[in-house]
Amino acid sequence: MCRLRILVITAALACSSSIYADTADSVSAVRETRADTLRRYRNFLGEKCLDMGDAKRYYGWKRDVTYAGLPVVLSALVIKEGKRSFQPTSIVVTSNGKHEAENYLRFAPYALIAGLKVAGYEGRSDWPRLATSALASNVIMAATVSMAKRAFHETRPDNSDRHSFPSGHAATAFAAATVLHKEYGLTRSPWFSVGGYAVATGTSVLRVAHHRHWVSDVVAGAGIGILSAELGYFIGDLIYGNRGLQRLEQDAEQYAVRPSFVDIQMGVGMHSGTLHFDGIGGQGETVGLCTSTVAGAEEAYFFHENIGVGGMARVTLTPADLPSVAESYGDKAYIDDNIFTDTSLDAGLYASLPLGNSVSLGAKALCGIRLYDGISVMEDSPSPSELMNVKGGCAVNWVAGLSASWRYRDRFAWKIFADIDTSKCRYIYNRYPQASRGQDVEQAVSAETRKQMTYFTIGGAFSVRF
């Protein structure tokens, strides 16, 4: 779990550094004045002024709404309906829930927007238009999440309440990321969009890692957040028309023929479901593995129109089902960490096949390393001690995948992907005596197994072309 928090913080700092560097360069450059903006818009419309009430609106439904959030929500409903086959059924005690960094991380894009505005770094909208669009986005998001929570009554993984589906944190984070994308990603630099969606993805992963949500909850929250922000901006455009616009979208460049990309991705990983350790008790010990939450970043540079090289970094969260905990310890134990947090780093070849101006197919073949984390069960006593754990190791990882991209702006695309990751890892199971029962009651035992872990991952990604 500590490794996961370090990865999320490192990714956030890296994105922040990229955004800061780009912002500093842009601030030092000559700013586009109001007159420049008006001149560009007149050229676009044919000598019509931004402030004319009868002028054709620059923004509208087609520019504001991409429908990208809709399939995300639908896929979350499918995952939710089928998750009885992979949800843990014997989590006996809740996690301690000490780490709630996502409570603050979800608002980071709003803090960045406010800081840039105060510093005089103009985005798409002036303050009144920005406030109206953001407020409308959050009202739609909050109302949708609230109604859905009341309708579904989904129990959280930590059993704290029945307000799990969908995730309000994920919805807030992705709404904020979409606002940042519209204000600065489309008008200034695509790295603002990459940073915003990276923070939103990190927020969602932390909600799963901290036992507050199932994977279907955060996927649904992501889709609701994106759709809410797009509808909120459409409402702002209906209210303001062309008033309050400070910058238009960046001019088209030759991104359509450059398949090089940076992705922020999230998906669901399916795999074989158990780890079995012989030599413990009469029939050995079995640890169930549930469907995984997968998040990561991917980048590829194409030196040819169809061939390129690149790499991918992913975090995979796999909840463990521990039926023996209840049988062996009853209410004398609590699960300190029941999620295997694996990290993979891979590199290799990429291929792209354009199918017109907006749609393209992709493929990849990668190789790298996979680091396997472990789980832990603690004794519930005044002086807690570890009762059992499962530790992973590291292994060579192989990845093959296919994808389809829809480019909805010159620089931006939404992508769906299907990957297969496979590696063979060693797991070690350790069980220790209960301190409260005395060391002479039972002896520590240990067992080892090697498991060929093959993940079939399907998901979606926000993609920036360069």
CSV table of C-alpha atoms in Angstrom, one decimal:
chain,number,residue,atom,x,y,z
A,1,MET,CA,0.0,0.0,0.0
A,2,CYS,CA,2.9,2.3,0.8
A,3,ARG,CA,4.3,1.6,-2.7
A,4,LEU,CA,0.9,2.6,-4.2
A,5,ARG,CA,0.8,5.9,-2.4
A,6,ILE,CA,4.4,6.7,-3.4
A,7,LEU,CA,3.5,5.9,-7.1
A,8,VAL,CA,0.4,8.2,-7.0
A,9,ILE,CA,2.3,11.0,-5.4
A,10,THR,CA,5.3,10.7,-7.8
A,11,ALA,CA,2.9,10.7,-10.8
A,12,ALA,CA,1.1,13.8,-9.5
A,13,LEU,CA,4.4,15.6,-9.0
A,14,ALA,CA,5.6,14.6,-12.4
A,15,CYS,CA,2.4,15.9,-14.0
A,16,SER,CA,2.7,19.1,-11.9
A,17,SER,CA,6.2,19.6,-13.1
A,18,SER,CA,5.3,19.3,-16.7
A,19,ILE,CA,2.3,21.7,-16.3
A,20,TYR,CA,4.5,24.2,-14.4
A,21,ALA,CA,7.2,24.1,-17.1
A,22,ASP,CA,4.6,24.6,-19.9
A,23,THR,CA,2.9,27.3,-18.0
A,24,ALA,CA,6.1,29.2,-17.3
A,25,ASP,CA,7.1,29.1,-21.0
A,26,SER,CA,3.6,30.3,-22.0
A,27,VAL,CA,3.5,33.1,-19.5
A,28,SER,CA,6.9,34.4,-20.7
A,29,ALA,CA,5.6,34.4,-24.3
A,30,VAL,CA,3.5,37.1,-25.8
A,31,ARG,CA,-0.1,36.7,-24.5
A,32,GLU,CA,-3.0,36.7,-26.9
A,33,THR,CA,-4.9,39.9,-26.3
A,34,ARG,CA,-8.6,40.3,-26.4
A,35,ALA,CA,-8.3,42.0,-29.8
A,36,ASP,CA,-6.4,38.9,-31.1
A,37,THR,CA,-9.1,36.6,-29.9
A,38,LEU,CA,-11.8,38.7,-31.5
A,39,ARG,CA,-9.8,38.8,-34.7
A,40,ARG,CA,-9.5,35.0,-34.8
A,41,TYR,CA,-13.1,34.6,-34.1
A,42,ARG,CA,-14.1,37.1,-36.9
A,43,ASN,CA,-12.0,35.1,-39.3
A,44,PHE,CA,-13.7,31.9,-38.2
A,45,LEU,CA,-17.2,33.3,-38.5
A,46,GLY,CA,-16.7,35.9,-41.3
A,47,GLU,CA,-16.3,39.3,-39.6
A,48,LYS,CA,-18.7,38.6,-36.7
A,49,CYS,CA,-17.9,39.9,-33.3
A,50,LEU,CA,-17.8,37.8,-30.1
A,51,ASP,CA,-20.1,40.1,-28.3
A,52,MET,CA,-22.8,40.3,-30.9
A,53,GLY,CA,-26.0,38.6,-29.6
A,54,ASP,CA,-27.0,37.3,-33.0
A,55,ALA,CA,-23.5,35.9,-33.9
A,56,LYS,CA,-23.2,32.2,-34.3
A,57,ARG,CA,-22.0,30.6,-31.1
A,58,TYR,CA,-18.5,29.3,-31.2
A,59,TYR,CA,-19.3,26.6,-28.6
A,60,GLY,CA,-22.3,24.4,-28.6
A,61,TRP,CA,-23.5,20.9,-28.2
A,62,LYS,CA,-21.2,19.4,-30.8
A,63,ARG,CA,-18.1,21.1,-29.3
A,64,ASP,CA,-19.0,20.6,-25.7
A,65,VAL,CA,-20.4,17.0,-25.5
A,66,THR,CA,-18.3,14.1,-26.7
A,67,TYR,CA,-20.6,11.3,-25.2
A,68,ALA,CA,-17.3,9.7,-24.0
A,69,GLY,CA,-18.8,9.3,-20.4
A,70,LEU,CA,-21.8,7.4,-21.6
A,71,PRO,CA,-20.1,4.1,-22.5
A,72,VAL,CA,-18.1,4.3,-19.4
A,73,VAL,CA,-21.2,4.4,-17.2
A,74,LEU,CA,-22.8,1.6,-19.2
A,75,SER,CA,-19.7,-0.6,-18.8
A,76,ALA,CA,-19.8,0.1,-15.0
A,77,LEU,CA,-23.3,-1.2,-14.9
A,78,VAL,CA,-22.3,-4.3,-16.7
A,79,ILE,CA,-19.4,-4.8,-14.3
A,80,LYS,CA,-21.7,-4.2,-11.3
A,81,GLU,CA,-24.2,-6.8,-12.4
A,82,GLY,CA,-21.5,-9.4,-12.9
A,83,LYS,CA,-19.4,-8.7,-9.9
A,84,ARG,CA,-21.0,-11.3,-7.7
A,85,SER,CA,-18.6,-13.7,-9.4
A,86,PHE,CA,-15.5,-11.8,-8.3
A,87,GLN,CA,-16.4,-9.8,-5.1
A,88,PRO,CA,-14.9,-11.1,-1.9
A,89,THR,CA,-17.6,-12.8,0.2
A,90,SER,CA,-15.7,-13.3,3.4
A,91,ILE,CA,-14.0,-10.0,4.3
A,92,VAL,CA,-14.5,-10.4,8.1
A,93,VAL,CA,-13.2,-7.0,9.4
A,94,THR,CA,-13.0,-3.6,7.9
A,95,SER,CA,-9.7,-1.8,7.1
A,96,ASN,CA,-8.5,1.0,9.3
A,97,GLY,CA,-9.1,3.7,6.7
A,98,LYS,CA,-6.4,6.0,8.0
A,99,HIS,CA,-5.2,7.2,4.6
A,100,GLU,CA,-7.7,9.4,2.9
A,101,ALA,CA,-5.4,11.6,0.6
A,102,GLU,CA,-8.1,11.3,-2.1
A,103,ASN,CA,-10.4,13.6,-0.1
A,104,TYR,CA,-8.1,16.5,-1.1
A,105,LEU,CA,-6.6,15.1,-4.3
A,106,ARG,CA,-10.0,15.2,-6.1
A,107,PHE,CA,-10.1,19.0,-5.9
A,108,ALA,CA,-6.6,19.6,-7.2
A,109,PRO,CA,-7.7,20.6,-10.7
A,110,TYR,CA,-9.9,23.3,-9.3
A,111,ALA,CA,-7.0,24.6,-7.2
A,112,LEU,CA,-4.8,24.8,-10.3
A,113,ILE,CA,-7.5,26.6,-12.3
A,114,ALA,CA,-8.0,29.2,-9.6
A,115,GLY,CA,-4.2,29.7,-9.2
A,116,LEU,CA,-3.8,30.2,-12.9
A,117,LYS,CA,-6.7,32.6,-13.1
A,118,VAL,CA,-5.4,34.7,-10.2
A,119,ALA,CA,-2.0,34.8,-11.8
A,120,GLY,CA,-3.6,36.3,-14.9
A,121,TYR,CA,-3.0,33.2,-17.1
A,122,GLU,CA,-6.2,33.3,-19.2
A,123,GLY,CA,-8.1,30.1,-20.1
A,124,ARG,CA,-11.3,29.6,-22.1
A,125,SER,CA,-13.6,31.6,-19.8
A,126,ASP,CA,-13.6,34.7,-17.7
A,127,TRP,CA,-14.5,34.4,-14.0
A,128,PRO,CA,-18.3,34.7,-14.3
A,129,ARG,CA,-18.6,32.2,-17.2
A,130,LEU,CA,-16.1,29.8,-15.5
A,131,ALA,CA,-18.0,29.9,-12.2
A,132,THR,CA,-21.3,29.3,-14.0
A,133,SER,CA,-20.0,26.3,-16.0
A,134,ALA,CA,-18.3,24.7,-13.1
A,135,LEU,CA,-21.3,25.2,-10.8
A,136,ALA,CA,-23.6,23.7,-13.3
A,137,SER,CA,-21.2,20.8,-13.8
A,138,ASN,CA,-21.1,20.1,-10.1
A,139,VAL,CA,-24.8,20.4,-9.5
A,140,ILE,CA,-25.5,17.9,-12.2
A,141,MET,CA,-22.8,15.6,-10.9
A,142,ALA,CA,-23.9,15.8,-7.3
A,143,ALA,CA,-27.6,15.3,-8.1
A,144,THR,CA,-26.8,12.3,-10.3
A,145,VAL,CA,-24.5,10.6,-7.8
A,146,SER,CA,-27.0,11.2,-5.0
A,147,MET,CA,-29.9,9.7,-6.8
A,148,ALA,CA,-27.9,6.7,-8.0
A,149,LYS,CA,-26.6,6.0,-4.4
A,150,ARG,CA,-30.2,6.0,-3.2
A,151,ALA,CA,-31.4,3.8,-6.0
A,152,PHE,CA,-28.7,1.1,-5.9
A,153,HIS,CA,-28.0,0.9,-2.1
A,154,GLU,CA,-24.6,-0.8,-2.8
A,155,THR,CA,-22.7,-1.9,0.3
A,156,ARG,CA,-19.1,-0.6,0.5
A,157,PRO,CA,-16.2,-3.0,0.7
A,158,ASP,CA,-15.5,-2.0,4.3
A,159,ASN,CA,-19.2,-2.5,5.2
A,160,SER,CA,-19.4,1.1,6.6
A,161,ASP,CA,-22.7,2.0,4.7
A,162,ARG,CA,-24.7,1.2,1.6
A,163,HIS,CA,-23.7,4.3,-0.5
A,164,SER,CA,-21.0,2.7,-2.5
A,165,PHE,CA,-22.3,3.0,-6.1
A,166,PRO,CA,-21.3,5.2,-7.8
A,167,SER,CA,-18.2,6.9,-6.3
A,168,GLY,CA,-18.7,10.5,-5.5
A,169,HIS,CA,-14.9,11.1,-5.2
A,170,ALA,CA,-14.3,9.7,-8.7
A,171,ALA,CA,-17.2,11.7,-10.1
A,172,THR,CA,-15.8,14.9,-8.5
A,173,ALA,CA,-12.3,14.2,-9.6
A,174,PHE,CA,-13.2,13.5,-13.3
A,175,ALA,CA,-15.6,16.5,-13.4
A,176,ALA,CA,-12.8,18.7,-12.1
A,177,ALA,CA,-10.3,17.2,-14.7
A,178,THR,CA,-12.8,17.8,-17.5
A,179,VAL,CA,-13.2,21.4,-16.4
A,180,LEU,CA,-9.4,21.8,-16.5
A,181,HIS,CA,-9.3,20.1,-19.9
A,182,LYS,CA,-11.9,22.5,-21.3
A,183,GLU,CA,-10.4,25.7,-19.8
A,184,TYR,CA,-6.7,25.1,-20.4
A,185,GLY,CA,-6.1,21.7,-22.1
A,186,LEU,CA,-8.0,22.7,-25.3
A,187,THR,CA,-6.9,26.4,-25.3
A,188,ARG,CA,-3.4,26.3,-23.9
A,189,SER,CA,-1.6,23.0,-23.7
A,190,PRO,CA,-2.7,19.3,-23.7
A,191,TRP,CA,-0.4,18.6,-20.7
A,192,PHE,CA,-3.0,20.3,-18.5
A,193,SER,CA,-5.5,17.6,-19.6
A,194,VAL,CA,-3.0,14.8,-19.0
A,195,GLY,CA,-2.3,16.2,-15.5
A,196,GLY,CA,-5.9,16.6,-14.6
A,197,TYR,CA,-7.0,13.1,-15.8
A,198,ALA,CA,-3.9,11.5,-14.1
A,199,VAL,CA,-5.0,13.1,-10.8
A,200,ALA,CA,-8.6,11.9,-11.3
A,201,THR,CA,-7.4,8.3,-12.1
A,202,GLY,CA,-5.1,8.4,-9.0
A,203,THR,CA,-8.1,9.5,-6.9
A,204,SER,CA,-10.2,6.6,-8.2
A,205,VAL,CA,-7.4,4.0,-7.6
A,206,LEU,CA,-6.9,5.2,-4.0
A,207,ARG,CA,-10.7,4.8,-3.3
A,208,VAL,CA,-10.4,1.1,-4.3
A,209,ALA,CA,-7.1,0.6,-2.5
A,210,HIS,CA,-8.6,2.1,0.8
A,211,HIS,CA,-11.6,-0.3,0.6
A,212,ARG,CA,-14.1,2.4,0.1
A,213,HIS,CA,-15.3,1.4,-3.4
A,214,TRP,CA,-15.6,-1.5,-5.8
A,215,VAL,CA,-14.1,-1.1,-9.3
A,216,SER,CA,-17.6,-0.6,-10.8
A,217,ASP,CA,-18.2,2.3,-8.4
A,218,VAL,CA,-15.2,4.3,-9.6
A,219,VAL,CA,-15.7,3.5,-13.3
A,220,ALA,CA,-19.3,4.8,-13.0
A,221,GLY,CA,-18.1,7.9,-11.1
A,222,ALA,CA,-15.6,8.6,-13.9
A,223,GLY,CA,-18.3,8.5,-16.6
A,224,ILE,CA,-20.7,10.6,-14.5
A,225,GLY,CA,-18.0,13.2,-13.9
A,226,ILE,CA,-17.1,13.6,-17.5
A,227,LEU,CA,-20.7,13.7,-18.7
A,228,SER,CA,-21.7,16.2,-16.0
A,229,ALA,CA,-18.9,18.6,-16.9
A,230,GLU,CA,-19.7,18.5,-20.6
A,231,LEU,CA,-23.4,19.2,-19.9
A,232,GLY,CA,-22.4,21.9,-17.4
A,233,TYR,CA,-20.4,23.7,-20.0
A,234,PHE,CA,-23.2,23.4,-22.6
A,235,ILE,CA,-25.5,25.1,-20.1
A,236,GLY,CA,-22.9,27.8,-19.6
A,237,ASP,CA,-22.7,28.3,-23.4
A,238,LEU,CA,-26.5,28.6,-23.6
A,239,ILE,CA,-26.5,31.3,-20.9
A,240,TYR,CA,-23.5,33.3,-22.1
A,241,GLY,CA,-23.4,32.7,-25.8
A,242,ASN,CA,-20.2,34.3,-27.0
A,243,ARG,CA,-19.8,36.6,-23.9
A,244,GLY,CA,-17.0,35.9,-21.5
A,245,LEU,CA,-14.8,33.9,-23.9
A,246,GLN,CA,-11.1,34.7,-23.5
A,247,ARG,CA,-9.4,32.1,-25.6
A,248,LEU,CA,-10.6,29.8,-28.4
A,249,GLU,CA,-9.4,26.3,-29.0
A,250,GLN,CA,-5.9,26.0,-30.4
A,251,ASP,CA,-5.5,26.0,-34.2
A,252,ALA,CA,-5.4,22.7,-36.0
A,253,GLU,CA,-2.0,21.2,-36.6
A,254,GLN,CA,-0.7,18.1,-38.3
A,255,TYR,CA,-1.7,15.8,-35.4
A,256,ALA,CA,-4.1,13.7,-37.5
A,257,VAL,CA,-1.1,12.0,-39.2
A,258,ARG,CA,1.0,11.6,-36.1
A,259,PRO,CA,-0.1,8.6,-34.1
A,260,SER,CA,2.4,9.3,-31.3
A,261,PHE,CA,0.5,9.6,-28.0
A,262,VAL,CA,0.4,9.8,-24.2
A,263,ASP,CA,-2.5,7.9,-22.5
A,264,ILE,CA,-4.0,8.0,-19.1
A,265,GLN,CA,-6.0,4.8,-18.7
A,266,MET,CA,-8.2,2.8,-16.3
A,267,GLY,CA,-9.8,-0.6,-16.7
A,268,VAL,CA,-10.8,-4.0,-15.3
A,269,GLY,CA,-8.5,-7.0,-15.2
A,270,MET,CA,-9.8,-10.6,-15.2
A,271,HIS,CA,-7.7,-13.6,-14.4
A,272,SER,CA,-7.6,-17.1,-12.9
A,273,GLY,CA,-9.0,-16.8,-9.4
A,274,THR,CA,-7.0,-18.6,-6.7
A,275,LEU,CA,-3.6,-19.1,-5.1
A,276,HIS,CA,-3.2,-22.5,-3.5
A,277,PHE,CA,-0.5,-23.3,-1.0
A,278,ASP,CA,0.2,-27.0,-0.1
A,279,GLY,CA,1.6,-28.1,3.2
A,280,ILE,CA,-0.7,-26.0,5.4
A,281,GLY,CA,-3.3,-28.0,7.3
A,282,GLY,CA,-4.8,-31.1,5.8
A,283,GLN,CA,-5.8,-29.7,2.4
A,284,GLY,CA,-3.5,-26.7,2.1
A,285,GLU,CA,-4.5,-23.0,2.1
A,286,THR,CA,-6.4,-21.2,-0.7
A,287,VAL,CA,-6.5,-17.5,-1.3
A,288,GLY,CA,-9.1,-16.3,-3.7
A,289,LEU,CA,-8.3,-13.5,-6.2
A,290,CYS,CA,-11.0,-11.2,-7.3
A,291,THR,CA,-11.3,-9.0,-10.4
A,292,SER,CA,-8.7,-6.3,-10.5
A,293,THR,CA,-8.7,-2.5,-10.9
A,294,VAL,CA,-6.1,-1.4,-13.4
A,295,ALA,CA,-4.8,2.1,-13.9
A,296,GLY,CA,-1.7,3.5,-15.6
A,297,ALA,CA,0.0,5.7,-18.2
A,298,GLU,CA,1.3,4.8,-21.6
A,299,GLU,CA,3.4,6.6,-24.2
A,300,ALA,CA,4.6,5.8,-27.7
A,301,TYR,CA,6.6,7.7,-30.3
A,302,PHE,CA,6.0,6.8,-33.9
A,303,PHE,CA,9.1,7.2,-36.1
A,304,HIS,CA,7.0,5.9,-39.0
A,305,GLU,CA,3.3,6.5,-39.9
A,306,ASN,CA,2.6,2.9,-38.8
A,307,ILE,CA,5.4,1.8,-36.5
A,308,GLY,CA,6.7,3.2,-33.2
A,309,VAL,CA,8.3,2.4,-29.8
A,310,GLY,CA,7.1,3.2,-26.3
A,311,GLY,CA,6.4,2.0,-22.8
A,312,MET,CA,3.7,1.6,-20.2
A,313,ALA,CA,3.5,1.8,-16.4
A,314,ARG,CA,0.5,0.2,-14.6
A,315,VAL,CA,-0.8,-0.4,-11.1
A,316,THR,CA,-3.1,-3.4,-10.6
A,317,LEU,CA,-5.2,-3.7,-7.5
A,318,THR,CA,-6.5,-7.3,-6.8
A,319,PRO,CA,-8.7,-7.9,-3.8
A,320,ALA,CA,-8.1,-11.2,-2.0
A,321,ASP,CA,-10.9,-13.4,-0.6
A,322,LEU,CA,-9.7,-15.0,2.7
A,323,PRO,CA,-12.3,-17.6,3.8
A,324,SER,CA,-9.9,-19.2,6.2
A,325,VAL,CA,-9.6,-16.0,8.3
A,326,ALA,CA,-13.1,-16.3,9.7
A,327,GLU,CA,-12.7,-20.0,10.2
A,328,SER,CA,-9.3,-19.8,12.0
A,329,TYR,CA,-9.6,-16.6,14.0
A,330,GLY,CA,-13.2,-15.5,14.1
A,331,ASP,CA,-13.5,-12.0,15.5
A,332,LYS,CA,-10.0,-12.1,16.8
A,333,ALA,CA,-8.5,-10.8,13.6
A,334,TYR,CA,-8.8,-7.9,11.2
A,335,ILE,CA,-7.6,-7.5,7.7
A,336,ASP,CA,-4.9,-4.9,7.6
A,337,ASP,CA,-4.5,-5.1,3.8
A,338,ASN,CA,-6.4,-7.5,1.6
A,339,ILE,CA,-5.4,-6.0,-1.8
A,340,PHE,CA,-2.5,-7.2,-3.9
A,341,THR,CA,-1.0,-4.0,-5.3
A,342,ASP,CA,1.2,-4.9,-8.3
A,343,THR,CA,3.3,-2.6,-10.4
A,344,SER,CA,4.4,-3.3,-14.0
A,345,LEU,CA,6.8,-1.5,-16.2
A,346,ASP,CA,7.0,-2.6,-19.9
A,347,ALA,CA,8.4,-1.3,-23.2
A,348,GLY,CA,8.4,-2.5,-26.8
A,349,LEU,CA,6.9,-2.0,-30.2
A,350,TYR,CA,3.6,-0.2,-31.2
A,351,ALA,CA,1.7,-0.3,-34.5
A,352,SER,CA,-1.1,2.0,-35.8
A,353,LEU,CA,-3.5,1.6,-38.7
A,354,PRO,CA,-5.6,4.7,-39.6
A,355,LEU,CA,-9.2,4.1,-40.7
A,356,GLY,CA,-10.0,7.6,-41.9
A,357,ASN,CA,-9.4,11.0,-40.3
A,358,SER,CA,-10.8,10.2,-36.9
A,359,VAL,CA,-10.6,6.5,-36.2
A,360,SER,CA,-7.5,4.3,-35.9
A,361,LEU,CA,-6.6,0.8,-34.7
A,362,GLY,CA,-3.5,0.0,-32.7
A,363,ALA,CA,-1.5,-3.0,-31.5
A,364,LYS,CA,1.5,-3.5,-29.2
A,365,ALA,CA,3.9,-6.1,-28.0
A,366,LEU,CA,5.8,-5.3,-24.8
A,367,CYS,CA,8.1,-6.9,-22.3
A,368,GLY,CA,9.2,-5.7,-18.8
A,369,ILE,CA,9.0,-6.4,-15.1
A,370,ARG,CA,6.2,-7.0,-12.7
A,371,LEU,CA,6.5,-6.4,-9.0
A,372,TYR,CA,4.0,-8.3,-6.9
A,373,ASP,CA,2.8,-6.9,-3.5
A,374,GLY,CA,1.3,-8.8,-0.6
A,375,ILE,CA,-1.6,-8.9,1.9
A,376,SER,CA,-1.7,-9.0,5.7
A,377,VAL,CA,-4.0,-10.1,8.5
A,378,MET,CA,-3.5,-8.7,12.1
A,379,GLU,CA,-4.6,-9.9,15.5
A,380,ASP,CA,-7.3,-7.7,17.0
A,381,SER,CA,-5.8,-7.2,20.5
A,382,PRO,CA,-4.4,-4.3,22.6
A,383,SER,CA,-1.0,-5.1,21.1
A,384,PRO,CA,-1.7,-6.1,17.5
A,385,SER,CA,0.6,-8.6,15.9
A,386,GLU,CA,0.6,-10.1,12.4
A,387,LEU,CA,-1.3,-13.4,12.1
A,388,MET,CA,-0.7,-14.2,8.5
A,389,ASN,CA,0.6,-12.7,5.3
A,390,VAL,CA,1.2,-13.5,1.6
A,391,LYS,CA,4.2,-11.9,-0.1
A,392,GLY,CA,4.8,-11.7,-3.8
A,393,GLY,CA,8.1,-11.2,-5.7
A,394,CYS,CA,9.0,-10.0,-9.1
A,395,ALA,CA,8.8,-11.6,-12.6
A,396,VAL,CA,9.3,-11.0,-16.3
A,397,ASN,CA,6.1,-9.6,-17.7
A,398,TRP,CA,4.8,-10.0,-21.3
A,399,VAL,CA,2.1,-7.8,-22.8
A,400,ALA,CA,0.1,-7.9,-26.1
A,401,GLY,CA,-2.8,-5.7,-26.8
A,402,LEU,CA,-5.2,-4.2,-29.3
A,403,SER,CA,-6.9,-0.8,-29.2
A,404,ALA,CA,-9.3,1.5,-31.1
A,405,SER,CA,-9.1,5.3,-31.0
A,406,TRP,CA,-11.6,8.0,-31.8
A,407,ARG,CA,-9.9,11.4,-32.3
A,408,TYR,CA,-12.6,14.1,-31.4
A,409,ARG,CA,-10.1,17.0,-31.6
A,410,ASP,CA,-6.9,17.5,-33.4
A,411,ARG,CA,-4.8,16.6,-30.3
A,412,PHE,CA,-7.2,14.6,-28.3
A,413,ALA,CA,-8.8,11.1,-28.6
A,414,TRP,CA,-10.7,8.6,-26.5
A,415,LYS,CA,-9.5,5.0,-26.7
A,416,ILE,CA,-10.7,1.6,-25.8
A,417,PHE,CA,-8.2,-1.2,-25.3
A,418,ALA,CA,-7.9,-5.0,-24.6
A,419,ASP,CA,-4.6,-6.3,-23.3
A,420,ILE,CA,-3.2,-9.6,-22.1
A,421,ASP,CA,-0.4,-9.5,-19.4
A,422,THR,CA,1.3,-12.7,-18.3
A,423,SER,CA,4.1,-13.5,-15.9
A,424,LYS,CA,5.0,-16.3,-13.5
A,425,CYS,CA,5.5,-15.2,-9.9
A,426,ARG,CA,6.5,-16.8,-6.6
A,427,TYR,CA,4.2,-16.3,-3.6
A,428,ILE,CA,5.1,-17.1,0.0
A,429,TYR,CA,2.4,-17.8,2.6
A,430,ASN,CA,3.3,-17.2,6.3
A,431,ARG,CA,1.1,-18.0,9.3
A,432,TYR,CA,2.2,-16.9,12.8
A,433,PRO,CA,1.1,-17.9,16.3
A,434,GLN,CA,-1.5,-15.8,18.1
A,435,ALA,CA,0.3,-13.8,20.8
A,436,SER,CA,-2.8,-13.7,23.0
A,437,ARG,CA,-3.0,-17.5,23.0
A,438,GLY,CA,0.7,-18.1,23.8
A,439,GLN,CA,3.6,-19.2,21.7
A,440,ASP,CA,3.1,-22.9,22.6
A,441,VAL,CA,-0.4,-23.2,21.1
A,442,GLU,CA,0.7,-23.3,17.5
A,443,GLN,CA,3.8,-23.0,15.4
A,444,ALA,CA,4.6,-20.7,12.6
A,445,VAL,CA,4.2,-22.3,9.2
A,446,SER,CA,5.3,-21.2,5.7
A,447,ALA,CA,4.5,-22.4,2.2
A,448,GLU,CA,5.4,-21.4,-1.3
A,449,THR,CA,3.8,-21.6,-4.7
A,450,ARG,CA,4.5,-20.4,-8.2
A,451,LYS,CA,1.6,-19.0,-10.2
A,452,GLN,CA,1.3,-18.1,-13.9
A,453,MET,CA,-0.7,-14.9,-13.6
A,454,THR,CA,-2.5,-14.0,-16.9
A,455,TYR,CA,-4.6,-10.8,-16.8
A,456,PHE,CA,-7.1,-10.0,-19.5
A,457,THR,CA,-7.6,-6.2,-19.2
A,458,ILE,CA,-10.3,-4.1,-20.9
A,459,GLY,CA,-10.6,-0.4,-20.3
A,460,GLY,CA,-10.6,3.1,-21.7
A,461,ALA,CA,-8.0,5.9,-22.0
A,462,PHE,CA,-7.8,9.6,-22.5
A,463,SER,CA,-5.2,10.1,-25.2
A,464,VAL,CA,-3.1,13.1,-26.2
A,465,ARG,CA,-1.4,13.2,-29.7
A,466,PHE,CA,1.9,14.8,-30.2
